[in-house]
Amino acid sequence: MKHARVLFNGSELDVTVEDSFAETGLLKSKVDGQLINEADVTWLSPIKEPGTIFALGLNYADHAAELAFEPPKEPLVFLKGANTLTGHKQNAYRPDNIEFQHYECELVAVIGKEGKNIAREDAMDYIAGYTVCNDFAIRDYLENYYRPNLRVKSRDSLCPIGPWLIDKDDVGDISNLKLTTHVNGELTQEGTTADIIFDVPFLVEYLSKIMTLKPGDMIATGTPKGLKDMQPGDTVVCEIEKVGALVTNIVSEQTFYGDKY
Amino acid sequence: MSNNPIVKGKLVCVALNDSEQFNAMQAEFAEAPYKGAPTQPVLYFKPHNTWSTDGSVVEWADGAESMVVGASLAVVVGKECCRVSETEALDYVEGYTLVHDFSLVEQNYYRPDIKGKCLDTSAPIGAEVVAVADPQALTVVTSVNGTVVNETPVAQLVRGVAELISTISYIMTLQAGDVIAVGFPGQRAPVAKGDKVNSVIAGVTELNNTLGE
């Protein structure tokens, strides 16, 4: 089943996504079973109470090579603030006066059960399901302190996520899922989760050895090669086979912040 | 989600903000992997599994030979704070408290220190939020088993409270209940199992924790 959260008539609402969604755009309220058309909602992050957001750097061998890095011997994990999250078909902004902002299409594993010191063979028991995120980076802001630093990776709106959370069992094997990114309809990134260096069971074991994982925590597993600069007006679609296609509109910093700009 | 009644959203900590440490490290900053001193505040998150309270026992990290502690003045954000100037920054503060950051020994600052900084219960946050007219005038004093190990005037920080709130608010919108630990002593104090750690800001608040066995 696919679980989403939307704004409908001014209120947050938990919904499921109907099997006919691709043709009908229908969502079903978890409160009263009412069918709602996608056209009448604003998509929110599908994770109601986001916990710790872990993200992986350089976790696809081809992407590491693209950035001229040796593949890491140990996972490069960084944390993101929940302020970065926004929903499907929402705006993300390009900061003023920068040279290079790129998307990163990533499979996200969402934790469903609390655990510490979880063994690799038990790891999948702790996963609720999956979603897609676009973990944007602004390369101009990189500094060699806690790199990738928060200024690069914890900006408002720069981690769109969704459209929905799909139950783990509905996806099945995640070890060879196709990932693509299209910018304004043009294919710009293509890869497969088969190229992941540290896979989800490894990461659950690794992280839970350090700290307790809790429901709502999420692990964004990194991105394959295929970087491209983004500009206001661009539409980016990050898609992962069997999981979903996440659409994001790039706007200027001024448009995004409006009166607060 | 929170194991602490004060912090509700995020706990942002500022590293390398003690000017004594910052100045002493200039030669190291020039070398690889840093290749230049930081031009921006060096920030890290203590995630929600780390949050705990005044009086709590802090878990000893599995298999760790040594741990260290630093204390910081902590800003508790009182209302949504987005892209504010330095001059208006303090208007967004509900008050101040203390944060202890227990961690493994800080070895380097090149990559995010998940292993060292994200230990369960390693970020106790004080029990009270106190209004203060001039946070720059405060001093944080930390003792381990009754012996003073660090004395850090906020005025000694490279970047002060208002500047940090402003800078961070341009990166991420801060919400009521977000907390910023503005700076720790460069020399973190070593601690052992069973140690009692006390930090005080005279006339404002204090924070007490014990290391687990």
Short mmCIF file of C-alpha atoms in Angstrom, two decimals:
data_model
loop_
_atom_site.label_atom_id
_atom_site.label_comp_id
_atom_site.label_asym_id
_atom_site.label_seq_id
_atom_site.Cartn_x
_atom_site.Cartn_y
_atom_site.Cartn_z
CA MET A 1 0.00 0.00 0.00
CA LYS A 2 1.09 3.58 -0.64
CA HIS A 3 0.64 6.07 2.18
CA ALA A 4 0.70 9.82 1.64
CA ARG A 5 -0.02 13.01 3.50
CA VAL A 6 -1.75 15.92 1.85
CA LEU A 7 -3.30 19.27 2.57
CA PHE A 8 -6.99 19.06 1.70
CA ASN A 9 -9.45 21.87 2.43
CA GLY A 10 -6.79 23.51 4.60
CA SER A 11 -6.14 20.49 6.85
CA GLU A 12 -3.47 17.82 6.90
CA LEU A 13 -4.90 14.47 5.94
CA ASP A 14 -3.47 10.95 5.84
CA VAL A 15 -4.46 9.14 2.67
CA THR A 16 -3.73 5.98 0.76
CA VAL A 17 -3.11 5.97 -2.95
CA GLU A 18 -5.66 4.04 -4.98
CA ASP A 19 -4.42 1.30 -7.30
CA SER A 20 -6.05 3.22 -10.16
CA PHE A 21 -4.09 6.40 -9.28
CA ALA A 22 -2.10 6.54 -12.52
CA GLU A 23 -5.35 6.78 -14.50
CA THR A 24 -7.70 8.43 -12.01
CA GLY A 25 -5.54 10.51 -9.65
CA LEU A 26 -7.59 9.18 -6.75
CA LEU A 27 -6.51 9.18 -3.12
CA LYS A 28 -8.51 7.77 -0.22
CA SER A 29 -8.84 9.44 3.18
CA LYS A 30 -7.66 7.25 6.02
CA VAL A 31 -10.13 9.07 8.27
CA ASP A 32 -13.44 8.42 6.51
CA GLY A 33 -12.65 6.61 3.27
CA GLN A 34 -13.58 9.62 1.13
CA LEU A 35 -12.07 9.55 -2.37
CA ILE A 36 -10.19 12.71 -3.21
CA ASN A 37 -8.69 13.81 -6.50
CA GLU A 38 -5.03 14.68 -6.61
CA ALA A 39 -5.96 17.98 -8.29
CA ASP A 40 -7.56 19.12 -5.03
CA VAL A 41 -4.64 18.53 -2.70
CA THR A 42 -1.18 19.82 -1.89
CA TRP A 43 1.29 17.01 -1.32
CA LEU A 44 3.22 16.98 1.96
CA SER A 45 6.20 14.94 3.07
CA PRO A 46 4.82 11.41 3.56
CA ILE A 47 6.59 11.04 6.90
CA LYS A 48 4.31 12.55 9.54
CA GLU A 49 6.88 12.86 12.32
CA PRO A 50 10.28 12.89 10.68
CA GLY A 51 13.02 11.69 12.97
CA THR A 52 16.68 11.70 12.11
CA ILE A 53 17.35 12.11 8.42
CA PHE A 54 20.51 10.23 7.49
CA ALA A 55 21.94 10.73 4.03
CA LEU A 56 24.78 9.00 2.28
CA GLY A 57 27.51 10.69 0.30
CA LEU A 58 29.48 8.96 -2.44
CA ASN A 59 27.48 5.74 -2.05
CA TYR A 60 27.37 4.82 -5.74
CA ALA A 61 30.66 3.80 -7.24
CA ASP A 62 29.96 5.69 -10.49
CA HIS A 63 29.02 8.93 -8.68
CA ALA A 64 32.15 8.82 -6.53
CA ALA A 65 34.22 8.52 -9.70
CA GLU A 66 32.29 11.42 -11.26
CA LEU A 67 33.27 13.63 -8.32
CA ALA A 68 36.85 12.33 -8.51
CA PHE A 69 36.69 10.59 -5.16
CA GLU A 70 37.85 7.12 -4.27
CA PRO A 71 34.86 5.04 -3.20
CA PRO A 72 34.75 5.29 0.60
CA LYS A 73 35.82 2.36 2.75
CA GLU A 74 33.28 3.33 5.36
CA PRO A 75 29.89 4.97 4.77
CA LEU A 76 29.98 8.77 4.50
CA VAL A 77 26.89 9.63 6.54
CA PHE A 78 25.57 13.10 7.20
CA LEU A 79 22.40 14.42 8.87
CA LYS A 80 19.77 16.75 7.48
CA GLY A 81 17.23 18.93 9.29
CA ALA A 82 13.49 18.36 8.83
CA ASN A 83 13.29 21.93 7.47
CA THR A 84 14.67 20.51 4.22
CA LEU A 85 11.62 18.33 3.59
CA THR A 86 8.89 19.32 1.22
CA GLY A 87 6.33 17.34 -0.73
CA HIS A 88 5.72 16.14 -4.28
CA LYS A 89 5.06 18.86 -6.88
CA GLN A 90 6.28 21.60 -4.51
CA ASN A 91 8.87 24.33 -4.97
CA ALA A 92 12.54 24.07 -4.08
CA TYR A 93 14.75 27.11 -4.45
CA ARG A 94 18.00 27.98 -6.10
CA PRO A 95 20.00 30.36 -3.89
CA ASP A 96 21.09 33.63 -5.42
CA ASN A 97 24.61 34.09 -6.74
CA ILE A 98 25.71 30.47 -6.98
CA GLU A 99 27.30 28.55 -9.82
CA PHE A 100 26.22 24.96 -9.33
CA GLN A 101 23.19 23.35 -7.72
CA HIS A 102 22.43 19.75 -8.62
CA TYR A 103 19.69 17.23 -7.84
CA GLU A 104 20.34 13.84 -6.28
CA CYS A 105 17.71 11.16 -6.87
CA GLU A 106 17.80 8.78 -3.90
CA LEU A 107 16.00 5.74 -2.56
CA VAL A 108 14.94 6.41 1.04
CA ALA A 109 14.41 3.58 3.52
CA VAL A 110 12.10 4.60 6.37
CA ILE A 111 12.53 2.99 9.77
CA GLY A 112 9.36 1.41 11.20
CA LYS A 113 10.57 -0.14 14.44
CA GLU A 114 12.95 0.95 17.19
CA GLY A 115 16.21 -0.94 17.40
CA LYS A 116 19.83 -0.85 18.53
CA ASN A 117 22.64 -3.18 17.47
CA ILE A 118 20.57 -4.67 14.67
CA ALA A 119 22.26 -7.47 12.76
CA ARG A 120 22.42 -7.24 8.98
CA GLU A 121 20.24 -10.34 8.59
CA ASP A 122 17.50 -8.79 10.76
CA ALA A 123 17.78 -5.30 9.29
CA MET A 124 14.86 -5.46 6.90
CA ASP A 125 12.50 -6.20 9.82
CA TYR A 126 13.13 -2.61 10.93
CA ILE A 127 12.18 -1.00 7.61
CA ALA A 128 8.58 0.21 7.16
CA GLY A 129 8.89 1.11 3.52
CA TYR A 130 10.45 3.34 0.92
CA THR A 131 10.11 6.69 -0.68
CA VAL A 132 12.09 8.90 -3.07
CA CYS A 133 13.96 12.05 -2.18
CA ASN A 134 15.82 14.66 -4.15
CA ASP A 135 18.76 15.58 -1.93
CA PHE A 136 19.83 18.80 -3.64
CA ALA A 137 23.38 20.08 -3.15
CA ILE A 138 24.86 23.52 -3.67
CA ARG A 139 28.46 22.84 -4.48
CA ASP A 140 29.50 26.50 -4.06
CA TYR A 141 28.89 26.17 -0.33
CA LEU A 142 31.09 23.14 0.27
CA GLU A 143 33.76 23.59 2.90
CA ASN A 144 36.07 20.94 4.30
CA TYR A 145 34.51 20.97 7.74
CA TYR A 146 31.92 18.27 8.49
CA ARG A 147 31.67 18.03 4.70
CA PRO A 148 29.06 18.01 3.25
CA ASN A 149 28.29 20.83 5.65
CA LEU A 150 24.84 21.96 6.76
CA ARG A 151 25.00 25.05 4.58
CA VAL A 152 25.12 22.71 1.57
CA LYS A 153 22.69 20.06 2.76
CA SER A 154 20.27 21.46 5.35
CA ARG A 155 18.57 24.27 3.51
CA ASP A 156 14.83 24.86 3.52
CA SER A 157 12.94 22.92 0.81
CA LEU A 158 16.06 21.32 -0.64
CA CYS A 159 15.06 17.76 0.15
CA PRO A 160 11.74 17.14 -1.57
CA ILE A 161 10.43 13.70 -0.59
CA GLY A 162 7.56 11.50 -1.76
CA PRO A 163 5.13 11.33 -3.35
CA TRP A 164 4.29 8.55 -0.89
CA LEU A 165 5.67 5.92 1.42
CA ILE A 166 5.23 2.49 -0.12
CA ASP A 167 5.16 -0.58 2.12
CA LYS A 168 8.35 -2.62 2.05
CA ASP A 169 6.60 -5.80 0.89
CA ASP A 170 5.03 -4.04 -2.08
CA VAL A 171 8.50 -3.31 -3.43
CA GLY A 172 10.24 -6.55 -2.53
CA ASP A 173 13.84 -6.81 -3.61
CA ILE A 174 15.52 -3.38 -3.66
CA SER A 175 18.91 -4.52 -4.89
CA ASN A 176 18.36 -3.68 -8.55
CA LEU A 177 15.88 -0.83 -8.92
CA LYS A 178 16.27 1.59 -11.79
CA LEU A 179 16.68 5.28 -10.91
CA THR A 180 16.20 8.10 -13.37
CA THR A 181 16.11 11.87 -13.25
CA HIS A 182 14.53 14.00 -15.94
CA VAL A 183 14.99 17.76 -16.13
CA ASN A 184 12.36 19.48 -18.28
CA GLY A 185 11.64 16.12 -19.86
CA GLU A 186 15.23 15.30 -20.74
CA LEU A 187 16.87 12.23 -19.19
CA THR A 188 19.87 13.50 -17.22
CA GLN A 189 20.60 10.78 -14.68
CA GLU A 190 20.25 7.03 -14.95
CA GLY A 191 21.42 4.33 -12.61
CA THR A 192 20.48 1.32 -10.58
CA THR A 193 20.54 0.52 -6.90
CA ALA A 194 22.70 -2.45 -7.88
CA ASP A 195 25.61 0.06 -7.87
CA ILE A 196 25.07 1.04 -4.22
CA ILE A 197 28.26 0.49 -2.23
CA PHE A 198 26.74 0.23 1.26
CA ASP A 199 23.24 -1.26 0.99
CA VAL A 200 20.24 -0.77 3.30
CA PRO A 201 20.89 -3.82 5.54
CA PHE A 202 24.52 -2.74 5.93
CA LEU A 203 23.49 0.82 6.83
CA VAL A 204 20.90 -0.31 9.37
CA GLU A 205 23.49 -2.49 11.06
CA TYR A 206 26.16 0.22 10.88
CA LEU A 207 24.00 3.06 12.20
CA SER A 208 22.26 0.99 14.88
CA LYS A 209 25.64 0.01 16.26
CA ILE A 210 26.25 3.72 16.93
CA MET A 211 22.77 4.79 17.99
CA THR A 212 19.16 3.70 18.50
CA LEU A 213 17.11 3.91 15.33
CA LYS A 214 13.47 4.95 15.79
CA PRO A 215 10.30 4.96 13.69
CA GLY A 216 10.31 7.97 11.39
CA ASP A 217 14.07 7.97 11.02
CA MET A 218 15.05 7.71 7.38
CA ILE A 219 18.08 6.76 5.39
CA ALA A 220 18.64 8.42 2.01
CA THR A 221 20.95 5.98 0.31
CA GLY A 222 22.88 8.18 -2.09
CA THR A 223 22.75 8.94 -5.79
CA PRO A 224 24.31 7.59 -8.99
CA LYS A 225 26.22 9.68 -11.50
CA GLY A 226 24.64 12.30 -13.70
CA LEU A 227 24.98 15.76 -12.20
CA LYS A 228 23.47 18.77 -13.85
CA ASP A 229 23.01 22.38 -12.81
CA MET A 230 19.47 23.56 -12.03
CA GLN A 231 17.86 26.91 -12.78
CA PRO A 232 14.62 28.56 -11.67
CA GLY A 233 11.84 27.39 -13.95
CA ASP A 234 13.24 23.87 -14.25
CA THR A 235 11.08 20.88 -13.41
CA VAL A 236 12.93 17.88 -12.01
CA VAL A 237 11.46 14.38 -11.83
CA CYS A 238 13.29 11.81 -9.72
CA GLU A 239 11.91 8.34 -10.29
CA ILE A 240 12.70 4.99 -8.73
CA GLU A 241 11.25 1.84 -10.21
CA LYS A 242 8.41 0.36 -8.13
CA VAL A 243 8.62 3.23 -5.62
CA GLY A 244 7.47 6.44 -7.30
CA ALA A 245 8.23 9.57 -9.29
CA LEU A 246 8.88 12.78 -7.33
CA VAL A 247 8.31 16.08 -9.13
CA THR A 248 9.95 19.33 -7.99
CA ASN A 249 9.78 22.84 -9.41
CA ILE A 250 12.85 25.04 -9.07
CA VAL A 251 12.17 28.67 -8.19
CA SER A 252 14.38 31.62 -7.30
CA GLU A 253 15.27 32.41 -3.70
CA GLN A 254 13.11 35.51 -3.88
CA THR A 255 10.08 33.63 -5.18
CA PHE A 256 10.48 30.95 -2.55
CA TYR A 257 10.77 33.25 0.44
CA GLY A 258 8.37 35.94 -0.74
CA ASP A 259 7.91 38.55 2.00
CA LYS A 260 10.74 37.08 4.04
CA TYR A 261 13.25 37.51 1.22
CA MET B 1 9.85 12.24 19.52
CA SER B 2 11.70 14.29 22.10
CA ASN B 3 13.22 12.91 25.29
CA ASN B 4 13.52 16.46 26.54
CA PRO B 5 10.71 18.96 27.15
CA ILE B 6 12.63 21.96 25.82
CA VAL B 7 14.01 20.87 22.46
CA LYS B 8 11.22 20.10 20.02
CA GLY B 9 12.71 20.24 16.57
CA LYS B 10 16.43 20.38 16.08
CA LEU B 11 19.53 20.81 18.18
CA VAL B 12 22.17 22.64 16.17
CA CYS B 13 25.67 22.78 17.63
CA VAL B 14 28.54 25.03 16.63
CA ALA B 15 32.02 23.53 16.54
CA LEU B 16 35.38 25.30 16.35
CA ASN B 17 33.89 28.46 17.81
CA ASP B 18 36.25 28.88 20.74
CA SER B 19 38.66 31.59 19.59
CA GLU B 20 41.56 30.06 21.57
CA GLN B 21 41.15 26.79 19.68
CA PHE B 22 40.39 28.56 16.41
CA ASN B 23 43.56 30.63 16.59
CA ALA B 24 45.69 27.70 17.75
CA MET B 25 44.52 25.58 14.80
CA GLN B 26 45.33 28.06 12.02
CA ALA B 27 48.36 26.11 10.81
CA GLU B 28 46.36 22.86 10.82
CA PHE B 29 43.50 24.54 8.94
CA ALA B 30 45.89 25.44 6.16
CA GLU B 31 46.84 21.81 5.59
CA ALA B 32 44.92 18.94 3.99
CA PRO B 33 42.19 17.93 4.31
CA TYR B 34 40.95 21.40 5.29
CA LYS B 35 43.03 23.54 2.92
CA GLY B 36 41.79 26.75 4.48
CA ALA B 37 40.22 28.01 7.69
CA PRO B 38 36.42 27.78 7.87
CA THR B 39 34.74 30.87 6.45
CA GLN B 40 31.36 29.91 7.92
CA PRO B 41 30.18 28.58 11.30
CA VAL B 42 30.97 24.86 11.56
CA LEU B 43 27.63 23.26 12.40
CA TYR B 44 26.48 19.80 13.39
CA PHE B 45 23.24 18.27 14.57
CA LYS B 46 22.75 16.23 17.70
CA PRO B 47 19.78 14.08 16.59
CA HIS B 48 16.81 13.14 18.74
CA ASN B 49 18.23 9.90 20.11
CA THR B 50 20.93 12.00 21.81
CA TRP B 51 18.58 14.29 23.74
CA SER B 52 18.30 13.80 27.47
CA THR B 53 17.75 15.84 30.60
CA ASP B 54 19.28 17.48 33.65
CA GLY B 55 20.13 14.79 36.19
CA SER B 56 20.24 12.00 33.63
CA VAL B 57 22.81 9.25 33.43
CA VAL B 58 24.66 9.48 30.10
CA GLU B 59 25.35 6.12 28.51
CA TRP B 60 28.97 5.16 28.15
CA ALA B 61 29.56 4.51 24.45
CA ASP B 62 29.79 0.78 23.65
CA GLY B 63 33.40 -0.27 23.65
CA ALA B 64 34.75 3.28 24.00
CA GLU B 65 38.06 3.71 25.79
CA SER B 66 37.53 7.40 26.36
CA MET B 67 34.86 10.05 26.12
CA VAL B 68 34.90 13.83 26.43
CA VAL B 69 32.42 16.52 27.36
CA GLY B 70 31.94 20.13 26.42
CA ALA B 71 29.29 22.50 27.70
CA SER B 72 27.67 25.30 25.78
CA LEU B 73 25.30 28.13 26.34
CA ALA B 74 22.17 27.11 24.46
CA VAL B 75 19.71 29.41 22.75
CA VAL B 76 16.10 28.26 22.83
CA VAL B 77 14.22 29.68 19.87
CA GLY B 78 10.86 31.17 20.82
CA LYS B 79 9.17 31.73 17.48
CA GLU B 80 9.71 31.03 13.81
CA CYS B 81 12.96 32.63 12.77
CA CYS B 82 13.68 32.92 9.07
CA ARG B 83 16.35 35.14 7.53
CA VAL B 84 16.68 37.54 10.43
CA SER B 85 19.37 40.18 10.78
CA GLU B 86 21.91 40.17 13.55
CA THR B 87 20.28 43.22 15.13
CA GLU B 88 16.85 41.58 15.39
CA ALA B 89 18.10 38.05 16.13
CA LEU B 90 17.71 38.16 19.90
CA ASP B 91 14.01 39.04 19.52
CA TYR B 92 13.47 35.43 18.43
CA VAL B 93 14.99 33.93 21.57
CA GLU B 94 12.74 32.54 24.26
CA GLY B 95 15.63 32.18 26.66
CA TYR B 96 18.82 30.36 27.47
CA THR B 97 19.85 27.08 28.98
CA LEU B 98 22.85 24.73 28.91
CA VAL B 99 23.75 21.78 26.71
CA HIS B 100 26.31 19.10 27.46
CA ASP B 101 27.79 17.49 24.39
CA PHE B 102 29.24 14.12 25.34
CA SER B 103 31.16 12.47 22.54
CA LEU B 104 34.10 10.41 21.55
CA VAL B 105 37.33 12.37 21.35
CA GLU B 106 37.19 14.81 18.43
CA GLN B 107 39.81 13.51 16.02
CA ASN B 108 39.21 15.70 13.02
CA TYR B 109 36.56 17.93 11.55
CA TYR B 110 36.64 16.91 7.89
CA ARG B 111 33.67 14.54 7.79
CA PRO B 112 30.46 14.61 9.83
CA ASP B 113 31.24 12.83 13.09
CA ILE B 114 28.28 10.47 13.31
CA LYS B 115 30.19 7.85 15.29
CA GLY B 116 31.47 10.35 17.80
CA LYS B 117 28.51 12.69 18.20
CA CYS B 118 25.31 10.68 17.75
CA LEU B 119 25.51 8.48 20.82
CA ASP B 120 22.26 7.80 22.66
CA THR B 121 21.60 10.23 25.56
CA SER B 122 24.77 12.20 24.79
CA ALA B 123 23.10 15.62 24.64
CA PRO B 124 21.50 16.56 27.97
CA ILE B 125 19.68 19.88 27.79
CA GLY B 126 19.00 21.98 30.88
CA ALA B 127 15.69 21.93 32.73
CA GLU B 128 14.89 25.62 32.54
CA VAL B 129 14.80 28.35 29.94
CA VAL B 130 15.93 31.65 31.41
CA ALA B 131 15.63 35.12 29.94
CA VAL B 132 18.96 36.98 29.83
CA ALA B 133 19.51 40.56 28.67
CA ASP B 134 23.05 40.10 27.35
CA PRO B 135 24.09 36.53 26.54
CA GLN B 136 27.56 37.72 25.52
CA ALA B 137 28.27 38.59 29.16
CA LEU B 138 27.77 35.00 30.40
CA THR B 139 30.44 32.45 31.28
CA VAL B 140 30.03 28.68 31.26
CA VAL B 141 31.98 26.84 33.96
CA THR B 142 32.23 23.05 33.85
CA SER B 143 33.45 20.78 36.62
CA VAL B 144 34.11 17.05 36.64
CA ASN B 145 33.80 15.47 40.08
CA GLY B 146 33.98 18.92 41.63
CA THR B 147 37.13 20.10 39.87
CA VAL B 148 36.78 22.94 37.37
CA VAL B 149 37.91 21.73 33.92
CA ASN B 150 36.68 24.52 31.65
CA GLU B 151 35.73 28.13 32.00
CA THR B 152 34.49 29.66 28.76
CA PRO B 153 33.21 33.23 28.51
CA VAL B 154 30.69 33.56 25.69
CA ALA B 155 32.62 36.68 24.68
CA GLN B 156 35.52 34.35 23.79
CA LEU B 157 33.55 32.75 20.95
CA VAL B 158 34.58 33.55 17.38
CA ARG B 159 30.98 34.17 16.44
CA GLY B 160 28.56 35.51 19.02
CA VAL B 161 24.97 34.59 19.76
CA ALA B 162 23.20 37.13 17.56
CA GLU B 163 25.49 36.53 14.59
CA LEU B 164 24.98 32.76 14.79
CA ILE B 165 21.19 33.03 14.99
CA SER B 166 21.20 35.29 11.96
CA THR B 167 23.58 33.16 9.90
CA ILE B 168 21.82 29.90 10.72
CA SER B 169 18.40 31.43 10.01
CA TYR B 170 19.52 32.08 6.44
CA ILE B 171 20.38 28.39 6.02
CA MET B 172 17.43 26.84 7.79
CA THR B 173 14.23 28.30 9.15
CA LEU B 174 14.28 27.89 12.92
CA GLN B 175 11.11 27.01 14.80
CA ALA B 176 10.00 27.48 18.41
CA GLY B 177 11.73 24.77 20.42
CA ASP B 178 14.79 24.55 18.20
CA VAL B 179 17.98 24.89 20.19
CA ILE B 180 21.40 26.23 19.19
CA ALA B 181 24.45 25.33 21.27
CA VAL B 182 26.59 28.30 20.38
CA GLY B 183 30.07 27.13 21.28
CA PHE B 184 32.05 24.62 23.28
CA PRO B 185 35.49 24.94 24.80
CA GLY B 186 38.16 23.91 22.32
CA GLN B 187 39.72 21.65 24.88
CA ARG B 188 36.96 19.19 25.67
CA ALA B 189 37.29 17.61 29.10
CA PRO B 190 38.00 13.89 29.37
CA VAL B 191 35.50 11.93 31.43
CA ALA B 192 35.47 8.42 32.87
CA LYS B 193 32.70 6.01 33.78
CA GLY B 194 30.78 7.19 36.82
CA ASP B 195 32.08 10.79 36.64
CA LYS B 196 29.80 13.59 37.72
CA VAL B 197 29.71 16.54 35.33
CA ASN B 198 28.35 19.91 36.41
CA SER B 199 28.09 23.06 34.34
CA VAL B 200 26.98 26.41 35.67
CA ILE B 201 26.18 29.81 34.28
CA ALA B 202 26.29 31.91 37.44
CA GLY B 203 22.90 33.29 38.37
CA VAL B 204 21.21 31.68 35.35
CA THR B 205 21.12 27.90 35.38
CA GLU B 206 23.09 24.72 35.84
CA LEU B 207 23.19 21.23 34.37
CA ASN B 208 24.23 18.00 36.11
CA ASN B 209 24.88 14.61 34.58
CA THR B 210 26.60 11.39 35.49
CA LEU B 211 28.44 9.04 33.17
CA GLY B 212 27.08 5.51 33.07
CA GLU B 213 29.14 2.43 33.83
#
